[in-house]
Short mmCIF file of C-alpha atoms in Angstrom, two decimals:
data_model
loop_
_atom_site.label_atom_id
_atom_site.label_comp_id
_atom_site.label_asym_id
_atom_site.label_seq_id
_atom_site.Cartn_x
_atom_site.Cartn_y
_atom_site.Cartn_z
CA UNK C 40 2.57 -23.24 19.29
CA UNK C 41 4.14 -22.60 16.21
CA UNK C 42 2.07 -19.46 15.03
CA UNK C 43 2.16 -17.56 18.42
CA UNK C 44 6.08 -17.38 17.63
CA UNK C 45 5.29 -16.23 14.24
CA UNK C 46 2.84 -13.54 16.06
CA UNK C 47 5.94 -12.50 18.05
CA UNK C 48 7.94 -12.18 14.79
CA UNK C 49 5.51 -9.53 13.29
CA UNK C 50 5.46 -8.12 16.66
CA UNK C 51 9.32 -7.91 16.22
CA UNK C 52 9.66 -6.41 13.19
CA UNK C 53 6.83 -3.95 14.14
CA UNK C 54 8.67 -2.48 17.29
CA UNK C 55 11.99 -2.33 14.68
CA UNK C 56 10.00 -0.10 12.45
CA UNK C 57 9.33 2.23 15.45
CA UNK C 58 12.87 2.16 16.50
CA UNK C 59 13.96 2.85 13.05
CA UNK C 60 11.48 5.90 12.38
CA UNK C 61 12.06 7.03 16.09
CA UNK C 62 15.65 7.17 15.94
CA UNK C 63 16.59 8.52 12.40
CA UNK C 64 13.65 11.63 13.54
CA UNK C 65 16.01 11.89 16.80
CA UNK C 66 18.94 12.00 14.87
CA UNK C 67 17.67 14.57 12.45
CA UNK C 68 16.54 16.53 15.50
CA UNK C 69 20.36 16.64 16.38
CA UNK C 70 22.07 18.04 12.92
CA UNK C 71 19.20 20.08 11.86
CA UNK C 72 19.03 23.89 12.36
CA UNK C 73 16.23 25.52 14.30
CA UNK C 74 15.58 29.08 13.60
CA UNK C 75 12.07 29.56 14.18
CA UNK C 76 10.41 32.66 13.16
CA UNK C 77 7.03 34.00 13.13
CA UNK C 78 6.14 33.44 9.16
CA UNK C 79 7.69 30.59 8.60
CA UNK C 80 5.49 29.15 11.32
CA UNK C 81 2.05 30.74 9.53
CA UNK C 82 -0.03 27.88 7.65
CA UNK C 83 0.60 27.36 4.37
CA UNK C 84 -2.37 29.23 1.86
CA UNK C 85 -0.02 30.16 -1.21
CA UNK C 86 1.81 33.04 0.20
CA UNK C 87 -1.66 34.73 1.28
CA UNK C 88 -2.90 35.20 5.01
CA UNK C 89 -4.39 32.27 6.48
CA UNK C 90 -7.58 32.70 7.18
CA UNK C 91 -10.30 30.75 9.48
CA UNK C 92 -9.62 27.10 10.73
CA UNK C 93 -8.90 24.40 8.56
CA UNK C 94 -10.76 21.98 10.71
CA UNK C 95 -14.29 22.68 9.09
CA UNK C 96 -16.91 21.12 7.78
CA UNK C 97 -16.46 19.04 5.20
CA UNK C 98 -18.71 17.39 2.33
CA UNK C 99 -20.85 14.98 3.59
CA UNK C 100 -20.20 12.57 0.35
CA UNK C 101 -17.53 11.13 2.37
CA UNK C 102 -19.40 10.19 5.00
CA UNK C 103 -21.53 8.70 2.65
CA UNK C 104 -18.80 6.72 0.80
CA UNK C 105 -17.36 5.60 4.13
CA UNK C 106 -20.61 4.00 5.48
CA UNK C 107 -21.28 2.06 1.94
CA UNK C 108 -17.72 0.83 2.42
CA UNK C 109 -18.52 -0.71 5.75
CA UNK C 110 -20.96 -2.57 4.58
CA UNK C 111 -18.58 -3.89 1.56
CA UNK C 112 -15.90 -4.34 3.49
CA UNK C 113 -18.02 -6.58 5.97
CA UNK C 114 -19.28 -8.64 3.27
CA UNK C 115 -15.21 -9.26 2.34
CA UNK C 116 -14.98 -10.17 5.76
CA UNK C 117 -17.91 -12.89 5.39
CA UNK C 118 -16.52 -14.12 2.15
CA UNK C 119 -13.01 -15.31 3.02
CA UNK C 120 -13.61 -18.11 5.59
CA UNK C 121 -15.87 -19.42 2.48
CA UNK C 122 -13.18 -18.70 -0.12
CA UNK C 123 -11.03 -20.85 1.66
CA UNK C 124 -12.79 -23.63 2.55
CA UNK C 125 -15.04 -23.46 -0.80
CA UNK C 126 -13.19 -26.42 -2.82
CA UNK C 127 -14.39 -29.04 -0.01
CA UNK C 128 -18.15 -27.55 0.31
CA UNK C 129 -19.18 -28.23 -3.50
CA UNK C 130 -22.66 -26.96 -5.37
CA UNK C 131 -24.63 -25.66 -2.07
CA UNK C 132 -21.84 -23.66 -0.80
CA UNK C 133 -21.96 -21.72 -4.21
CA UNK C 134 -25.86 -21.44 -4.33
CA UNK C 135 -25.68 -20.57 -0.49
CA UNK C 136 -22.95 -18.14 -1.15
CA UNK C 137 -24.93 -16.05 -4.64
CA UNK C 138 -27.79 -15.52 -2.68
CA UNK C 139 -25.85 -13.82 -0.50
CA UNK C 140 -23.98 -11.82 -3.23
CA UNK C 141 -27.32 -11.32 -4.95
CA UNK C 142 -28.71 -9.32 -2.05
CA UNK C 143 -24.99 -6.83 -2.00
CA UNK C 144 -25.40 -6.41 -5.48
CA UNK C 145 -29.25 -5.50 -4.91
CA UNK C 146 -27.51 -3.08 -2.34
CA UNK C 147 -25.20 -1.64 -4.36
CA UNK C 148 -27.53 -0.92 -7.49
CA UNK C 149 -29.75 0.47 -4.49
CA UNK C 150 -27.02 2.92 -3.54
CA UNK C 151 -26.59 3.79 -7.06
CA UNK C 152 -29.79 4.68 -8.34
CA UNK C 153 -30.30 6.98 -4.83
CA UNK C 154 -27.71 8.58 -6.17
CA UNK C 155 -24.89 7.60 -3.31
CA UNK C 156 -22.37 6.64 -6.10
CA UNK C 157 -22.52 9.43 -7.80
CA UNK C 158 -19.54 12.34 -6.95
CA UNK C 159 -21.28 15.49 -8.52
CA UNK Z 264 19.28 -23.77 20.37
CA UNK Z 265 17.11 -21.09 21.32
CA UNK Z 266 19.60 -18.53 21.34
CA UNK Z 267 20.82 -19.89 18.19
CA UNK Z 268 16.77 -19.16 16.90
CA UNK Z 269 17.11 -15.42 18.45
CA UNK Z 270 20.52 -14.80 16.13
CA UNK Z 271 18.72 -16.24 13.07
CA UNK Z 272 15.94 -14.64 13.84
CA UNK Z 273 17.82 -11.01 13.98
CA UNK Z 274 19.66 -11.52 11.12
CA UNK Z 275 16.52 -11.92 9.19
CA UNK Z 276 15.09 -8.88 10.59
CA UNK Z 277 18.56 -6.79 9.55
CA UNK Z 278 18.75 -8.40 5.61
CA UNK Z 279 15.36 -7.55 4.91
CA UNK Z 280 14.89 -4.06 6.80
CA UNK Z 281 18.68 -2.91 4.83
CA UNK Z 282 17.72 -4.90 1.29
CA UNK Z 283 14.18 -2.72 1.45
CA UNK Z 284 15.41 0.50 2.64
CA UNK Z 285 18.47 -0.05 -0.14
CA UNK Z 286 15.23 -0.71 -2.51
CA UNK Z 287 13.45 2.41 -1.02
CA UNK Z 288 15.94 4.65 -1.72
CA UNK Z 289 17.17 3.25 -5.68
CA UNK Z 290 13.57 3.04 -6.60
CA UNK Z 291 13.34 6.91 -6.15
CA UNK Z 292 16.53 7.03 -8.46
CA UNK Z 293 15.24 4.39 -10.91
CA UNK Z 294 11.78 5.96 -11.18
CA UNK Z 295 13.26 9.49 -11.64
CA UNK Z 296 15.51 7.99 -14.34
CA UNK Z 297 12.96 6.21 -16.03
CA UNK Z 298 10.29 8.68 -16.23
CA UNK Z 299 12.72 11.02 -17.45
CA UNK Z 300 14.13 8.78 -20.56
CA UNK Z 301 9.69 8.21 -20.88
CA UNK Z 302 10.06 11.95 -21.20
CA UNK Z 303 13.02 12.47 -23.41
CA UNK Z 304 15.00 14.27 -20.59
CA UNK Z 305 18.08 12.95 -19.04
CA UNK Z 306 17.39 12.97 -15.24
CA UNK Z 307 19.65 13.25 -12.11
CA UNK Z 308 22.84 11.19 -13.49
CA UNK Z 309 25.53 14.34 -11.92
CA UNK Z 310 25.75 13.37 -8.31
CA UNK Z 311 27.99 9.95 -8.45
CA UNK Z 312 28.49 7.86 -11.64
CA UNK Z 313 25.09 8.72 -13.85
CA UNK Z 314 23.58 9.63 -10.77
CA UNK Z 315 23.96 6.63 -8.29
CA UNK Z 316 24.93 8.39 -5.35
CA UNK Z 317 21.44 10.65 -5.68
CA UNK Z 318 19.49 9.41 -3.23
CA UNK Z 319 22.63 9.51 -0.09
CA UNK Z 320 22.24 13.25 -1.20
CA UNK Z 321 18.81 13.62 -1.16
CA UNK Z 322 19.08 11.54 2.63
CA UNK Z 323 21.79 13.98 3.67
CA UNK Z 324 19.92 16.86 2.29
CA UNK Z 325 16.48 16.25 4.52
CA UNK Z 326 17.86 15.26 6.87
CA UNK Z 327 20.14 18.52 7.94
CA UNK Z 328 16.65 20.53 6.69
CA UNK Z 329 14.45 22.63 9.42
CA UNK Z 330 11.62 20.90 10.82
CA UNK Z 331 8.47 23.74 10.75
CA UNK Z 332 5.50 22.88 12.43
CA UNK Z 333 2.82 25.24 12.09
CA UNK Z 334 1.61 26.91 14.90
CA UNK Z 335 -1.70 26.13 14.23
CA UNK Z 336 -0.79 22.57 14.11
CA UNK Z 337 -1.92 19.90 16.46
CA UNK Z 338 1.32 18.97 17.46
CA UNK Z 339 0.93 15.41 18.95
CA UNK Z 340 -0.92 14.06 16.12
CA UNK Z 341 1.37 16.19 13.69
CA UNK Z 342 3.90 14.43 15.08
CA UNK Z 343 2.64 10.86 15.15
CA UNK Z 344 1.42 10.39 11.62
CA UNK Z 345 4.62 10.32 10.06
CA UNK Z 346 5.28 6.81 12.18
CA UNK Z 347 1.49 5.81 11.83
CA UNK Z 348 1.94 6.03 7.89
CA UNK Z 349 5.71 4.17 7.64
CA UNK Z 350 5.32 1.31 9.92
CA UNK Z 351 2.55 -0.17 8.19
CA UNK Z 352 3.64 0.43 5.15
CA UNK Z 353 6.57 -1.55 6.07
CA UNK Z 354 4.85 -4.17 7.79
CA UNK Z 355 3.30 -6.19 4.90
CA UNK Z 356 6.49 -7.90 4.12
CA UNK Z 357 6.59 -9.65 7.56
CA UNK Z 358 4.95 -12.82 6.10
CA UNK Z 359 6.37 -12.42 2.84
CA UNK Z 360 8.54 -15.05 1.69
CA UNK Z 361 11.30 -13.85 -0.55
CA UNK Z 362 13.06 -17.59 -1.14
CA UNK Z 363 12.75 -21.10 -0.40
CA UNK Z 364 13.82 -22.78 2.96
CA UNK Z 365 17.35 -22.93 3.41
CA UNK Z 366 19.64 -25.47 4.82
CA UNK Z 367 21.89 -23.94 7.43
CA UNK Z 368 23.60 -25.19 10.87
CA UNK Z 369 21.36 -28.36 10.23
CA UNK Z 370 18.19 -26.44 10.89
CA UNK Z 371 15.47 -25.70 7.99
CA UNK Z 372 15.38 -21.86 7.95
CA UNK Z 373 12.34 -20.15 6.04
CA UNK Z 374 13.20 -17.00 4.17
CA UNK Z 375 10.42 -14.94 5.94
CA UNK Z 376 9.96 -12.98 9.09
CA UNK Z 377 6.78 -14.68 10.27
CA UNK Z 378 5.29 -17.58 8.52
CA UNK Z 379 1.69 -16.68 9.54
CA UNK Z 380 -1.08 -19.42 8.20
CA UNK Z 381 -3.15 -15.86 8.12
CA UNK Z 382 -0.75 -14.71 5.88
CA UNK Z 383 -2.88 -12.80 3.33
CA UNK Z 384 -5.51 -11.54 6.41
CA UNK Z 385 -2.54 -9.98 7.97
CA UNK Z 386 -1.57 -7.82 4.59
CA UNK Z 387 -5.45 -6.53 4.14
CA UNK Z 388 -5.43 -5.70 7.76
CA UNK Z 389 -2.39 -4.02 7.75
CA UNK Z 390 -2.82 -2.36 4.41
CA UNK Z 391 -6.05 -0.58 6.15
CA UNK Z 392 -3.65 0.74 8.74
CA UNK Z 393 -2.04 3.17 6.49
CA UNK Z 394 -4.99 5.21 6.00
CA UNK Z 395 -4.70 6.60 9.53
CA UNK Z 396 -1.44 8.17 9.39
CA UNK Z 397 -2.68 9.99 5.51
CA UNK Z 398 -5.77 11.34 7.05
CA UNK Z 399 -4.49 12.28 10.70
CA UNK Z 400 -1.49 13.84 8.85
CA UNK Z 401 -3.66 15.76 6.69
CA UNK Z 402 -6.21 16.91 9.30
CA UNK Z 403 -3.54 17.97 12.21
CA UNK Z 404 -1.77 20.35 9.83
CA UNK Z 405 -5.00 22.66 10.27
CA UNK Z 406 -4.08 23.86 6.36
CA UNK Z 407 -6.82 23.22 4.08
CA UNK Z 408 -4.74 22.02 1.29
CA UNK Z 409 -3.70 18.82 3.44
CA UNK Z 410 -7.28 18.47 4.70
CA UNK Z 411 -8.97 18.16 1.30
CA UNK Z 412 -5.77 15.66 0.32
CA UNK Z 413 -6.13 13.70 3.46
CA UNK Z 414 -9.95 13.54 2.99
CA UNK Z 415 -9.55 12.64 -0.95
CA UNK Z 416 -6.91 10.21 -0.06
CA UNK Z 417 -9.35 8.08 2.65
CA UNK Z 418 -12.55 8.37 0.58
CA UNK Z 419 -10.40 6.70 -2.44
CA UNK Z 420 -8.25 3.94 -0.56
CA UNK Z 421 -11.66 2.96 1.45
CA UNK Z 422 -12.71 2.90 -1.96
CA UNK Z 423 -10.30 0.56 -3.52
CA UNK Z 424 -10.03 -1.27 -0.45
CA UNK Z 425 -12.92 -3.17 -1.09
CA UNK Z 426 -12.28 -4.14 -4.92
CA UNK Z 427 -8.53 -5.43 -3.11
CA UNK Z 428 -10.32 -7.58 -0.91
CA UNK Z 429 -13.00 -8.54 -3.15
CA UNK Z 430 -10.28 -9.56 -6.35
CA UNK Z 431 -8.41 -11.94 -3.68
CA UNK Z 432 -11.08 -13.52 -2.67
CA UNK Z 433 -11.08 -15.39 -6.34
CA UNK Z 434 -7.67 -16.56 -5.62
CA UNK Z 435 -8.57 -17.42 -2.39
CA UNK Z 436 -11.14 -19.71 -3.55
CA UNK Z 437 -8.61 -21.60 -6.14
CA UNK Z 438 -5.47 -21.70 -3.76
CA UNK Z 439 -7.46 -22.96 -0.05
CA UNK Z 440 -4.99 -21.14 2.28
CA UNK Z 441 -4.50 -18.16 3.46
CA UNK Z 442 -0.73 -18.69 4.06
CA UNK Z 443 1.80 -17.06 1.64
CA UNK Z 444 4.28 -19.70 1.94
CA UNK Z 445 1.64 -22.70 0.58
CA UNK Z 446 0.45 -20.20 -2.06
CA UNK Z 447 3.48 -19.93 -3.41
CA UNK Z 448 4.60 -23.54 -3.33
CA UNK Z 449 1.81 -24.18 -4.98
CA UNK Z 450 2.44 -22.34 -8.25
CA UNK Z 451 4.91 -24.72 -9.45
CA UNK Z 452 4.30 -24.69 -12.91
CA UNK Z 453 3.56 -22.06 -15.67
CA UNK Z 454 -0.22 -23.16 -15.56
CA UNK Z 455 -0.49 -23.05 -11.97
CA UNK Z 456 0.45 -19.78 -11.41
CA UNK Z 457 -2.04 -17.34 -10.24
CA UNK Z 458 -1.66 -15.26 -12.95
CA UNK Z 459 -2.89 -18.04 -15.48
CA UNK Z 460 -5.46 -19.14 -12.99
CA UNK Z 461 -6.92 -16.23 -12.34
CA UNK Z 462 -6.20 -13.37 -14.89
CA UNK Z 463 -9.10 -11.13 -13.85
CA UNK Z 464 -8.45 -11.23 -10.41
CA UNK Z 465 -4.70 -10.20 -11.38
CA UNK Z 466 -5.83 -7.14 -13.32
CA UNK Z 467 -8.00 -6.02 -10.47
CA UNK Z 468 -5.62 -6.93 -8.31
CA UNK Z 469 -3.33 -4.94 -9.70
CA UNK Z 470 -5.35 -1.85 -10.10
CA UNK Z 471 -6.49 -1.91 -6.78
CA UNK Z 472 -2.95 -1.65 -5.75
CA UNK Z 473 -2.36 0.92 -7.98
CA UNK Z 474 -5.07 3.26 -6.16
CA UNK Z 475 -4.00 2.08 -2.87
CA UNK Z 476 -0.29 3.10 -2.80
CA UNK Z 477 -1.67 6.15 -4.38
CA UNK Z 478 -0.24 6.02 -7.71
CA UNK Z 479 -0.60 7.89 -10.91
CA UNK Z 480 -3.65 7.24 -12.32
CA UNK Z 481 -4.88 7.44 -8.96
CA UNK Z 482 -3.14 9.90 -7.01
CA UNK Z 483 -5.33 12.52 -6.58
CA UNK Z 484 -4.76 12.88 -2.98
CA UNK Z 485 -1.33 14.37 -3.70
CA UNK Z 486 -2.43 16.39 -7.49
CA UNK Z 487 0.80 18.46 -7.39
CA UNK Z 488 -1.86 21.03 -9.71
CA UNK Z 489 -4.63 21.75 -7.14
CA UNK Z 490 -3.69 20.18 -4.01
CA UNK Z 491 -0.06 21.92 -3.61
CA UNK Z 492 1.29 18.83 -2.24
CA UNK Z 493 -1.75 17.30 -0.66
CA UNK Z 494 -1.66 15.53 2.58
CA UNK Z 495 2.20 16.18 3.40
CA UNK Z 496 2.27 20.01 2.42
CA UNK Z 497 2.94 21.29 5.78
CA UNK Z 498 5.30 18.92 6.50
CA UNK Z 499 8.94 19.16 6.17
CA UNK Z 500 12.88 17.71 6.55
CA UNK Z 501 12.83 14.41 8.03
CA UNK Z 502 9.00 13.99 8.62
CA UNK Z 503 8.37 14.82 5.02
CA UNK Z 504 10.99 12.02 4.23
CA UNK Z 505 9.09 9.72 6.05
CA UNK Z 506 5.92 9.84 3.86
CA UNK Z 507 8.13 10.04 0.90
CA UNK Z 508 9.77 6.73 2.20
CA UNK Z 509 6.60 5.45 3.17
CA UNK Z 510 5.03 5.44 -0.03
CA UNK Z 511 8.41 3.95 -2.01
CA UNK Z 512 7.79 1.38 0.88
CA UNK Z 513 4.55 0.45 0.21
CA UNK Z 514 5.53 0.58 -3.42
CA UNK Z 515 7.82 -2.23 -3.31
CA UNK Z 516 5.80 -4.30 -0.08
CA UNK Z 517 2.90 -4.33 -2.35
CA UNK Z 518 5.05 -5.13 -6.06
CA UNK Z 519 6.35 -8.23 -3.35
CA UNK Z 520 3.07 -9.27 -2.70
CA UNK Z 521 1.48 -9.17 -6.24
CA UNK Z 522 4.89 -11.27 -7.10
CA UNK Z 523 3.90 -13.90 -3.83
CA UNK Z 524 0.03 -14.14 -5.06
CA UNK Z 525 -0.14 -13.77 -9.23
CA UNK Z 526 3.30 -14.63 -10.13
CA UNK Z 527 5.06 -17.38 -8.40
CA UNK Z 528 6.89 -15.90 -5.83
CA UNK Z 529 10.45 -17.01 -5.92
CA UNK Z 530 9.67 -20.16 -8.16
CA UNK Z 531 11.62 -20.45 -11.16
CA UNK Z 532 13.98 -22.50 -12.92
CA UNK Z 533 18.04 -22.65 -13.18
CA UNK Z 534 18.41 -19.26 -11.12
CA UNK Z 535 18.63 -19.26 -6.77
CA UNK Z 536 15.09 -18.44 -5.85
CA UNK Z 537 16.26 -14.56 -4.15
CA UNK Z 538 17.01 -13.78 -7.74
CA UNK Z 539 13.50 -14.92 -9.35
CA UNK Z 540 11.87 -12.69 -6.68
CA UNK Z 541 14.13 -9.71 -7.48
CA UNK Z 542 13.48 -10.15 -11.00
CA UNK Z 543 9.47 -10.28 -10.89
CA UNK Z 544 9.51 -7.80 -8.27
CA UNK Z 545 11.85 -5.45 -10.24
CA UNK Z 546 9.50 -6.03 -13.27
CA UNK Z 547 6.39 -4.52 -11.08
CA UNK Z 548 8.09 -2.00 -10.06
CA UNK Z 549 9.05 -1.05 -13.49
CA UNK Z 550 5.06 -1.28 -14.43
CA UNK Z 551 4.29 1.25 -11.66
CA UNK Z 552 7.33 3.36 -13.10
CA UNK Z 553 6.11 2.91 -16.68
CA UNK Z 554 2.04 3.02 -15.64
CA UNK Z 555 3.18 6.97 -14.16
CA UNK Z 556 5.12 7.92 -17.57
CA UNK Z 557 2.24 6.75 -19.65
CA UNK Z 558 -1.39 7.45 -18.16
CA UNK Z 559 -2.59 11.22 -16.89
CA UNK Z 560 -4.75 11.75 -14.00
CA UNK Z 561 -8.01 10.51 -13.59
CA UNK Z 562 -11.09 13.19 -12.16
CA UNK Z 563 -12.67 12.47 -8.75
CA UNK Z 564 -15.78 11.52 -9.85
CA UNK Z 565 -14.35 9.32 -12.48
CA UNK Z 566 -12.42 7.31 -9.65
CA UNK Z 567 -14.81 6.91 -7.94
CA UNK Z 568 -17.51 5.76 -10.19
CA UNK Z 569 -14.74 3.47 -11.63
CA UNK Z 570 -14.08 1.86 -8.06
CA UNK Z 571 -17.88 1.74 -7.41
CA UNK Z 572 -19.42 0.88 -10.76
CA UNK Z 573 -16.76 -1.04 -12.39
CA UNK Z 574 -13.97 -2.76 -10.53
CA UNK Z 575 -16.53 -3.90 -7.51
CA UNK Z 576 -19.12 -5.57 -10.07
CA UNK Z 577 -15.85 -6.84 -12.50
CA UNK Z 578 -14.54 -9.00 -9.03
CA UNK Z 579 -18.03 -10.29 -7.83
CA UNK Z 580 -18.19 -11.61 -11.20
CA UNK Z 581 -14.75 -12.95 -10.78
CA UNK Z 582 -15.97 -14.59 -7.50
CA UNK Z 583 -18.93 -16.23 -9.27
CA UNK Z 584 -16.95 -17.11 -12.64
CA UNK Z 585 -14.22 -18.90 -10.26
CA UNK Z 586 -17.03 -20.40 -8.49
CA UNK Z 587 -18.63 -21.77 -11.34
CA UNK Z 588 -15.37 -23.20 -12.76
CA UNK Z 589 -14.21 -25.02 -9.52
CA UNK Z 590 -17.77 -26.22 -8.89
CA UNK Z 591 -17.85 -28.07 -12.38
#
């Protein structure tokens, strides 16, 4: 009972975030000026013509990074119900609990030595 | 009774929204002033008495400024990531609690917006958010300096994400809630403080935060040298404000929450609990100010092999040091 009105707070102060972006960018609309012409609109390369689309291809090193995260941030996910609860489970909880870290770590030293760490 | 609940529950919404948009716009003052004594110069001290009335100048000043959107932008998303990157920066201080209940109309009132037992869930969850509105910012301009700062800026707060999550879990494991409110009441004392109980964590913690708001050492994504202005070149007037204002916001949201988890929250002695809060939060934000005066700019592939290589193996031992120490 209690936290669903809590959920509605957040909820609350979400939608007077939006209102508050939404309505200073309306009111900005209203005093700005709007001369629009056909330079100013050109993308921004340091004063040179724009050339090509700047929706390319790009390294795949982030794709990289962003799948090892995943798997991180998944093993965060797994950790916190333990983290919480850990001072009432005692000795196998922690045993339990680096076996499981043993095997990320084994992962991440993995990653490393292929070379998925590495930026260059 | 209920309608009674509504008013409080307004008023709430108003003191905090107006004491952290206040904060917003003196931190930009306070840091420019600051790095500038750092730096021997005087900074902006013309515009009011030594410069206080700066940043209504700089408000009035984007806001009456042309909005260009590129032609070659995609407009909808263009548009949108400005909101996408405020709100969420705004939203961590929901279920922060900035002072102890108060007595008032004969009804306990608790000095936060929503006093979620999920508390510190809700911050990592939200904190993920604001990666949407960097990259989708950076990638709808269609420039290729914002794509390559949008793209830096993902790869390093995915990054650092998981070192945040990781160094809380330690603190996690000492304090057994997830809800703000508890963990603060429980640092009562100098000793229980999460600071003293888990120093590592802090430092982590605090690094973490560091990359995640984007902050010099870490803020690559917006390397005024190579990246122009990285993900928010293209943008301009009020829609530029709104990153600007979104990062001060997340600034000061996280500063709040390092106060909440590592250092006691509004506990204190002899001075009203609001003040405490200010005091350690003021004393963060003076850190970040201080961190940007002091340290240069780290290289990509040395953030990165610092998030990967150090600060991820430093907090799994903090887990299993914690661990140890609770299970003895």
């Amino acid at each position: 009972m209690e936290s669903i009105g809590n959920y509605a707070y957040a909820g609350i102060w979400t939608l007077f975030g939006v209102a508050f972006v939404v309505l200073v960018l309306f009111f900005a609309s209203l005093i700005r000026p709007q001369r629009p012409n056909p330079n100013k609109l050109k993308t921004y390369e340091c004063g040179e013509f724009p050339f090509s689309s700047a929706q390319f291809q790009f390294n795949v090193k982030y794709y990289i990074f962003a799948l090892i995260f995943v798997i991180f941030d998944v093993e965060v996910v797994f950790l916190f119900p333990w983290a919480v609860v850990y001072n009432s489970l005692g000795l196998f909880a922690l045993i339990e609990m680096l076996v499981f870290l043993a095997i990320l770590i084994f992962g991440l030293a993995y990653a490393w030595r292929k070379g998925a760490l590495q930026w260059v | 009774m209920v309608l009674l609940d509504y008013i409080i529950m307004i008023a709430k919404v108003l003191v905090i929204f107006g004491g952290l948009m206040g904060m917003v716009a003196y931190m930009t003052l306070f840091e420019r002033r600051m790095v500038a004594f750092i730096q021997t110069r005087k900074g902006p001290n013309r515009v009011g008495f030594e410069g206080l009335l700066q940043p209504i100048a700089d408000a009035i000043k984007l806001l009456s400024k042309e909005d260009v959107t590129p032609v070659n932008a995609n407009r909808i998303i263009f548009n949108l990531a400005p909101v996408l990157t405020f709100v969420p920066a705004l939203l961590t201080i929901a279920v922060v609690p900035v002072a102890d209940n108060v007595s008032l109309f004969g009804k306990e009132i608790r000095m936060v917006i929503s006093d979620m037992n999920i508390g510190i869930l809700f911050i990592l969850a939200v904190a993920s958010m604001g990666i949407y509105g960097v990259i989708l910012g950076g990638w709808s301009a269609n420039s290729k300096y914002p794509l390559l700062g949008g793209l830096r800026a993902s790869a390093q707060m995915i990054s650092y994400e998981v070192s945040l999550g990781l160094a809380l879990v330690g603190l996690l494991m000492v304090a057994g809630t997830f809800s703000l409110t508890e963990i603060v009441e429980q640092q009562d004392s100098i000793l229980k403080l999460g600071i003293v109980r888990q120093p590592l964590g802090f430092i982590l913690f605090s690094i973490a935060v560091l990359a995640e708001t984007n902050r010099i050492p870490f803020d690559l994504p917006e390397a005024e040298a190579e990246l122009v202005g990285g993900y928010n070149t293209e943008y301009s007037g009020m829609k530029f404000a709104m990153f600007f204002m979104a990062e001060y916001a997340h600034i000061i949201t996280t500063s709040m929450v390092v106060t909440t988890l590592y250092l006691g929250g509004w506990q204190g002695p002899i001075l009203p609990p609001v003040i405490w809060f200010l005091i350690k939060v003021v004393f963060i934000l003076f850190a970040f100010v201080w961190i940007r005066g002091t340290l240069p700019r780290f290289r990509y592939d040395q953030l990165m092999r610092f998030g990967w290589l150090v600060m991820l193996p430093l907090a799994l031992l903090n887990i299993f040091v914690t661990g140890v120490i609770l299970a003895i």
